[in-house]
mmCIF file with all atom_site columns, C-alpha atoms in Angstrom:
data_model
loop_
_atom_site.group_PDB
_atom_site.id
_atom_site.type_symbol
_atom_site.label_atom_id
_atom_site.label_alt_id
_atom_site.label_comp_id
_atom_site.label_asym_id
_atom_site.label_entity_id
_atom_site.label_seq_id
_atom_site.pdbx_PDB_ins_code
_atom_site.Cartn_x
_atom_site.Cartn_y
_atom_site.Cartn_z
_atom_site.occupancy
_atom_site.B_iso_or_equiv
_atom_site.pdbx_formal_charge
_atom_site.auth_seq_id
_atom_site.auth_comp_id
_atom_site.auth_asym_id
_atom_site.auth_atom_id
_atom_site.pdbx_PDB_model_num
ATOM 1   C CA . MET A 1 1   ? 59.025  9.320  -57.100 1.00 57.00 ? 1   MET A CA 1
ATOM 2   C CA . SER A 1 2   ? 59.528  12.797 -55.952 1.00 71.00 ? 2   SER A CA 1
ATOM 3   C CA . GLN A 1 3   ? 56.607  14.031 -58.049 1.00 74.00 ? 3   GLN A CA 1
ATOM 4   C CA . LEU A 1 4   ? 54.266  11.477 -56.477 1.00 71.00 ? 4   LEU A CA 1
ATOM 5   C CA . LEU A 1 5   ? 55.444  12.458 -53.052 1.00 60.00 ? 5   LEU A CA 1
ATOM 6   C CA . LEU A 1 6   ? 54.840  16.153 -53.825 1.00 59.00 ? 6   LEU A CA 1
ATOM 7   C CA . LYS A 1 7   ? 51.321  15.370 -54.992 1.00 70.00 ? 7   LYS A CA 1
ATOM 8   C CA . ILE A 1 8   ? 50.543  13.448 -51.813 1.00 68.00 ? 8   ILE A CA 1
ATOM 9   C CA . ILE A 1 9   ? 51.894  16.263 -49.665 1.00 61.00 ? 9   ILE A CA 1
ATOM 10  C CA . ALA A 1 10  ? 49.841  18.797 -51.653 1.00 65.00 ? 10  ALA A CA 1
ATOM 11  C CA . VAL A 1 11  ? 46.674  16.751 -51.202 1.00 66.00 ? 11  VAL A CA 1
ATOM 12  C CA . LEU A 1 12  ? 47.289  16.329 -47.488 1.00 62.00 ? 12  LEU A CA 1
ATOM 13  C CA . ALA A 1 13  ? 48.059  20.021 -47.127 1.00 63.00 ? 13  ALA A CA 1
ATOM 14  C CA . GLY A 1 14  ? 44.852  20.848 -49.019 1.00 65.00 ? 14  GLY A CA 1
ATOM 15  C CA . ILE A 1 15  ? 42.879  18.619 -46.702 1.00 68.00 ? 15  ILE A CA 1
ATOM 16  C CA . GLY A 1 16  ? 44.511  20.244 -43.697 1.00 67.00 ? 16  GLY A CA 1
ATOM 17  C CA . ILE A 1 17  ? 43.701  23.727 -44.938 1.00 65.00 ? 17  ILE A CA 1
ATOM 18  C CA . LEU A 1 18  ? 40.129  22.690 -45.734 1.00 57.00 ? 18  LEU A CA 1
ATOM 19  C CA . ALA A 1 19  ? 39.700  21.184 -42.266 1.00 62.00 ? 19  ALA A CA 1
ATOM 20  C CA . TYR A 1 20  ? 41.087  24.319 -40.660 1.00 63.00 ? 20  TYR A CA 1
ATOM 21  C CA . LEU A 1 21  ? 38.685  26.556 -42.648 1.00 55.00 ? 21  LEU A CA 1
ATOM 22  C CA . LEU A 1 22  ? 35.701  24.389 -41.786 1.00 58.00 ? 22  LEU A CA 1
ATOM 23  C CA . LYS A 1 23  ? 36.602  24.427 -38.101 1.00 63.00 ? 23  LYS A CA 1
ATOM 24  C CA . ARG A 1 24  ? 37.035  28.186 -38.207 1.00 61.00 ? 24  ARG A CA 1
ATOM 25  C CA . ASN A 1 25  ? 33.615  28.678 -39.910 1.00 59.00 ? 25  ASN A CA 1
ATOM 26  C CA . LEU A 1 26  ? 31.896  26.532 -37.333 1.00 52.00 ? 26  LEU A CA 1
ATOM 27  C CA . GLU A 1 27  ? 33.374  28.636 -34.574 1.00 51.00 ? 27  GLU A CA 1
ATOM 28  C CA . VAL A 1 28  ? 32.327  31.907 -36.215 1.00 46.00 ? 28  VAL A CA 1
ATOM 29  C CA . TRP A 1 29  ? 28.822  30.887 -37.175 1.00 48.00 ? 29  TRP A CA 1
ATOM 30  C CA . GLU A 1 30  ? 26.706  29.458 -34.428 1.00 48.00 ? 30  GLU A CA 1
ATOM 31  C CA . LEU A 1 31  ? 24.315  26.801 -35.511 1.00 48.00 ? 31  LEU A CA 1
ATOM 32  C CA . GLU A 1 32  ? 20.773  27.211 -34.271 1.00 50.00 ? 32  GLU A CA 1
ATOM 33  C CA . VAL A 1 33  ? 18.838  24.195 -33.171 1.00 49.00 ? 33  VAL A CA 1
ATOM 34  C CA . ILE A 1 34  ? 15.252  24.414 -34.235 1.00 53.00 ? 34  ILE A CA 1
ATOM 35  C CA . GLU A 1 35  ? 12.828  22.644 -31.992 1.00 56.00 ? 35  GLU A CA 1
ATOM 36  C CA . ALA A 1 36  ? 10.328  20.450 -33.714 1.00 57.00 ? 36  ALA A CA 1
ATOM 37  C CA . GLN A 1 37  ? 6.918   22.072 -33.727 1.00 63.00 ? 37  GLN A CA 1
ATOM 38  C CA . PRO A 1 38  ? 3.742   20.058 -33.906 1.00 67.00 ? 38  PRO A CA 1
ATOM 39  C CA . THR A 1 39  ? 2.169   20.159 -37.321 1.00 70.00 ? 39  THR A CA 1
ATOM 40  C CA . PRO A 1 40  ? -1.026  22.177 -37.392 1.00 69.00 ? 40  PRO A CA 1
ATOM 41  C CA . PRO A 1 41  ? -4.187  20.158 -37.908 1.00 70.00 ? 41  PRO A CA 1
ATOM 42  C CA . LYS A 1 42  ? -5.247  19.894 -41.510 1.00 73.00 ? 42  LYS A CA 1
ATOM 43  C CA . ILE A 1 43  ? -8.355  21.861 -42.239 1.00 70.00 ? 43  ILE A CA 1
ATOM 44  C CA . LYS A 1 44  ? -10.554 20.414 -44.887 1.00 70.00 ? 44  LYS A CA 1
ATOM 45  C CA . ALA A 1 45  ? -11.764 22.913 -47.419 1.00 66.00 ? 45  ALA A CA 1
ATOM 46  C CA . ALA A 1 46  ? -15.493 23.354 -47.563 1.00 61.00 ? 46  ALA A CA 1
ATOM 47  C CA . PRO A 1 47  ? -17.058 21.743 -50.603 1.00 67.00 ? 47  PRO A CA 1
ATOM 48  C CA . PRO A 1 48  ? -17.794 24.214 -53.382 1.00 67.00 ? 48  PRO A CA 1
ATOM 49  C CA . VAL A 1 49  ? -21.209 25.782 -53.237 1.00 59.00 ? 49  VAL A CA 1
ATOM 50  C CA . LYS A 1 50  ? -23.378 24.362 -55.938 1.00 59.00 ? 50  LYS A CA 1
ATOM 51  C CA . LYS A 1 51  ? -25.712 26.706 -57.700 1.00 50.00 ? 51  LYS A CA 1
ATOM 52  C CA . PRO A 1 52  ? -29.263 25.467 -57.675 1.00 47.00 ? 52  PRO A CA 1
ATOM 53  C CA . LYS A 1 53  ? -30.063 23.903 -60.968 1.00 49.00 ? 53  LYS A CA 1
ATOM 54  C CA . GLN A 1 54  ? -32.805 25.472 -62.924 1.00 46.00 ? 54  GLN A CA 1
ATOM 55  C CA . LYS A 1 55  ? -35.498 22.987 -63.484 1.00 46.00 ? 55  LYS A CA 1
ATOM 56  C CA . LYS A 1 56  ? -35.087 21.794 -66.994 1.00 46.00 ? 56  LYS A CA 1
ATOM 57  C CA . SER A 1 57  ? -38.525 20.649 -67.752 1.00 46.00 ? 57  SER A CA 1
ATOM 58  C CA . THR A 1 58  ? -38.372 17.551 -69.853 1.00 48.00 ? 58  THR A CA 1
ATOM 59  C CA . SER A 1 59  ? -42.104 17.668 -70.412 1.00 58.00 ? 59  SER A CA 1
ATOM 60  C CA . GLY A 1 60  ? -42.585 21.456 -70.297 1.00 86.00 ? 60  GLY A CA 1
ATOM 61  C CA . ASP A 1 61  ? -45.825 22.776 -71.715 1.00 93.00 ? 61  ASP A CA 1
ATOM 62  C CA . ASP A 1 62  ? -48.017 20.726 -73.991 1.00 94.00 ? 62  ASP A CA 1
ATOM 63  C CA . LEU A 1 63  ? -46.924 22.389 -77.230 1.00 93.00 ? 63  LEU A CA 1
ATOM 64  C CA . LYS A 1 64  ? -49.585 20.411 -79.118 1.00 95.00 ? 64  LYS A CA 1
ATOM 65  C CA . LYS A 1 65  ? -52.126 22.937 -77.788 1.00 95.00 ? 65  LYS A CA 1
ATOM 66  C CA . ILE A 1 66  ? -50.774 25.336 -80.411 1.00 94.00 ? 66  ILE A CA 1
ATOM 67  C CA . LYS A 1 67  ? -52.627 24.911 -83.694 1.00 94.00 ? 67  LYS A CA 1
ATOM 68  C CA . GLY A 1 68  ? -50.176 23.474 -86.218 1.00 91.00 ? 68  GLY A CA 1
ATOM 69  C CA . ILE A 1 69  ? -48.002 21.575 -83.737 1.00 91.00 ? 69  ILE A CA 1
ATOM 70  C CA . GLY A 1 70  ? -48.579 17.850 -83.612 1.00 91.00 ? 70  GLY A CA 1
ATOM 71  C CA . PRO A 1 71  ? -46.668 15.103 -81.790 1.00 92.00 ? 71  PRO A CA 1
ATOM 72  C CA . ALA A 1 72  ? -43.895 14.947 -84.398 1.00 88.00 ? 72  ALA A CA 1
ATOM 73  C CA . LEU A 1 73  ? -43.328 18.721 -84.401 1.00 89.00 ? 73  LEU A CA 1
ATOM 74  C CA . GLU A 1 74  ? -43.410 18.813 -80.600 1.00 90.00 ? 74  GLU A CA 1
ATOM 75  C CA . LYS A 1 75  ? -40.623 16.197 -80.474 1.00 90.00 ? 75  LYS A CA 1
ATOM 76  C CA . GLN A 1 76  ? -38.551 18.195 -82.954 1.00 88.00 ? 76  GLN A CA 1
ATOM 77  C CA . LEU A 1 77  ? -39.041 21.406 -80.968 1.00 90.00 ? 77  LEU A CA 1
ATOM 78  C CA . ASN A 1 78  ? -38.108 19.641 -77.729 1.00 90.00 ? 78  ASN A CA 1
ATOM 79  C CA . ALA A 1 79  ? -34.992 18.226 -79.427 1.00 89.00 ? 79  ALA A CA 1
ATOM 80  C CA . ILE A 1 80  ? -33.764 21.752 -80.223 1.00 88.00 ? 80  ILE A CA 1
ATOM 81  C CA . GLY A 1 81  ? -34.518 22.994 -76.706 1.00 91.00 ? 81  GLY A CA 1
ATOM 82  C CA . ILE A 1 82  ? -37.997 24.489 -76.997 1.00 91.00 ? 82  ILE A CA 1
ATOM 83  C CA . HIS A 1 83  ? -40.265 23.186 -74.234 1.00 94.00 ? 83  HIS A CA 1
ATOM 84  C CA . SER A 1 84  ? -42.578 26.033 -73.249 1.00 94.00 ? 84  SER A CA 1
ATOM 85  C CA . PHE A 1 85  ? -45.124 28.490 -74.591 1.00 94.00 ? 85  PHE A CA 1
ATOM 86  C CA . GLN A 1 86  ? -42.991 31.296 -73.165 1.00 94.00 ? 86  GLN A CA 1
ATOM 87  C CA . GLN A 1 87  ? -40.047 30.264 -75.331 1.00 94.00 ? 87  GLN A CA 1
ATOM 88  C CA . ILE A 1 88  ? -42.182 30.296 -78.459 1.00 93.00 ? 88  ILE A CA 1
ATOM 89  C CA . ALA A 1 89  ? -43.801 33.614 -77.463 1.00 94.00 ? 89  ALA A CA 1
ATOM 90  C CA . GLN A 1 90  ? -40.350 35.238 -77.285 1.00 94.00 ? 90  GLN A CA 1
ATOM 91  C CA . LEU A 1 91  ? -39.031 34.016 -80.652 1.00 92.00 ? 91  LEU A CA 1
ATOM 92  C CA . SER A 1 92  ? -37.378 36.672 -82.800 1.00 92.00 ? 92  SER A CA 1
ATOM 93  C CA . ALA A 1 93  ? -37.262 36.674 -86.596 1.00 90.00 ? 93  ALA A CA 1
ATOM 94  C CA . LYS A 1 94  ? -33.708 35.265 -86.450 1.00 91.00 ? 94  LYS A CA 1
ATOM 95  C CA . ASP A 1 95  ? -34.835 32.531 -84.050 1.00 90.00 ? 95  ASP A CA 1
ATOM 96  C CA . ILE A 1 96  ? -37.685 31.580 -86.364 1.00 88.00 ? 96  ILE A CA 1
ATOM 97  C CA . GLU A 1 97  ? -35.284 31.412 -89.298 1.00 88.00 ? 97  GLU A CA 1
ATOM 98  C CA . LYS A 1 98  ? -32.890 29.132 -87.387 1.00 87.00 ? 98  LYS A CA 1
ATOM 99  C CA . ILE A 1 99  ? -35.711 26.863 -86.222 1.00 87.00 ? 99  ILE A CA 1
ATOM 100 C CA . GLU A 1 100 ? -37.128 26.525 -89.712 1.00 86.00 ? 100 GLU A CA 1
ATOM 101 C CA . GLU A 1 101 ? -33.658 25.619 -91.032 1.00 85.00 ? 101 GLU A CA 1
ATOM 102 C CA . GLN A 1 102 ? -33.407 22.832 -88.461 1.00 83.00 ? 102 GLN A CA 1
ATOM 103 C CA . MET A 1 103 ? -36.943 21.567 -89.042 1.00 79.00 ? 103 MET A CA 1
ATOM 104 C CA . ASN A 1 104 ? -36.941 20.519 -92.669 1.00 74.00 ? 104 ASN A CA 1
ATOM 105 C CA . GLY A 1 105 ? -40.191 20.894 -94.565 1.00 70.00 ? 105 GLY A CA 1
ATOM 106 C CA . PHE A 1 106 ? -41.860 23.328 -92.177 1.00 74.00 ? 106 PHE A CA 1
ATOM 107 C CA . SER A 1 107 ? -40.753 26.630 -93.697 1.00 82.00 ? 107 SER A CA 1
ATOM 108 C CA . GLY A 1 108 ? -43.185 29.462 -92.929 1.00 87.00 ? 108 GLY A CA 1
ATOM 109 C CA . ARG A 1 109 ? -45.256 27.304 -90.607 1.00 88.00 ? 109 ARG A CA 1
ATOM 110 C CA . ILE A 1 110 ? -44.544 29.372 -87.467 1.00 91.00 ? 110 ILE A CA 1
ATOM 111 C CA . GLU A 1 111 ? -45.893 32.579 -88.994 1.00 92.00 ? 111 GLU A CA 1
ATOM 112 C CA . ARG A 1 112 ? -48.639 30.948 -91.056 1.00 92.00 ? 112 ARG A CA 1
ATOM 113 C CA . ASP A 1 113 ? -50.126 29.161 -88.023 1.00 93.00 ? 113 ASP A CA 1
ATOM 114 C CA . GLN A 1 114 ? -49.435 32.171 -85.749 1.00 94.00 ? 114 GLN A CA 1
ATOM 115 C CA . TRP A 1 115 ? -47.532 30.146 -83.165 1.00 93.00 ? 115 TRP A CA 1
ATOM 116 C CA . ILE A 1 116 ? -46.232 33.253 -81.387 1.00 93.00 ? 116 ILE A CA 1
ATOM 117 C CA . THR A 1 117 ? -49.696 34.763 -80.907 1.00 95.00 ? 117 THR A CA 1
ATOM 118 C CA . GLN A 1 118 ? -51.074 31.439 -79.688 1.00 94.00 ? 118 GLN A CA 1
ATOM 119 C CA . ALA A 1 119 ? -48.101 30.872 -77.372 1.00 94.00 ? 119 ALA A CA 1
ATOM 120 C CA . LYS A 1 120 ? -48.523 34.327 -75.806 1.00 94.00 ? 120 LYS A CA 1
ATOM 121 C CA . THR A 1 121 ? -52.179 33.571 -75.096 1.00 94.00 ? 121 THR A CA 1
ATOM 122 C CA . LEU A 1 122 ? -51.426 30.099 -73.723 1.00 93.00 ? 122 LEU A CA 1
ATOM 123 C CA . SER A 1 123 ? -48.536 31.302 -71.550 1.00 89.00 ? 123 SER A CA 1
ATOM 124 C CA . LYS A 1 124 ? -50.862 33.745 -69.776 1.00 86.00 ? 124 LYS A CA 1
ATOM 125 C CA . SER A 1 125 ? -53.328 31.035 -68.844 1.00 74.00 ? 125 SER A CA 1
#
């Protein structure tokens, strides 16, 4: 029984010491009371500035005006992103090679029918 009694006394003494230390800390450190401040109004962010879209001409120029381009070829050219005489006029040798790879059965047609020369003339008019 004496051990139990010693434990109880130790616990109570510990609580007493703890209470004393807490009281002492509260006396040393002053607590500041912070007044509630009104929350600032929420400012909505401006919507992001949209860049004007470049007109992506779905019809573009009438590519059939170029000798050697018919309705089927015009559709194929439009499908790979070529819609204007200006685009054809600016084709490089690498561009021509890529286009001819994508358009099966028309190898050499661009140079043979002189599409670039015709497109340059048509883009000026």
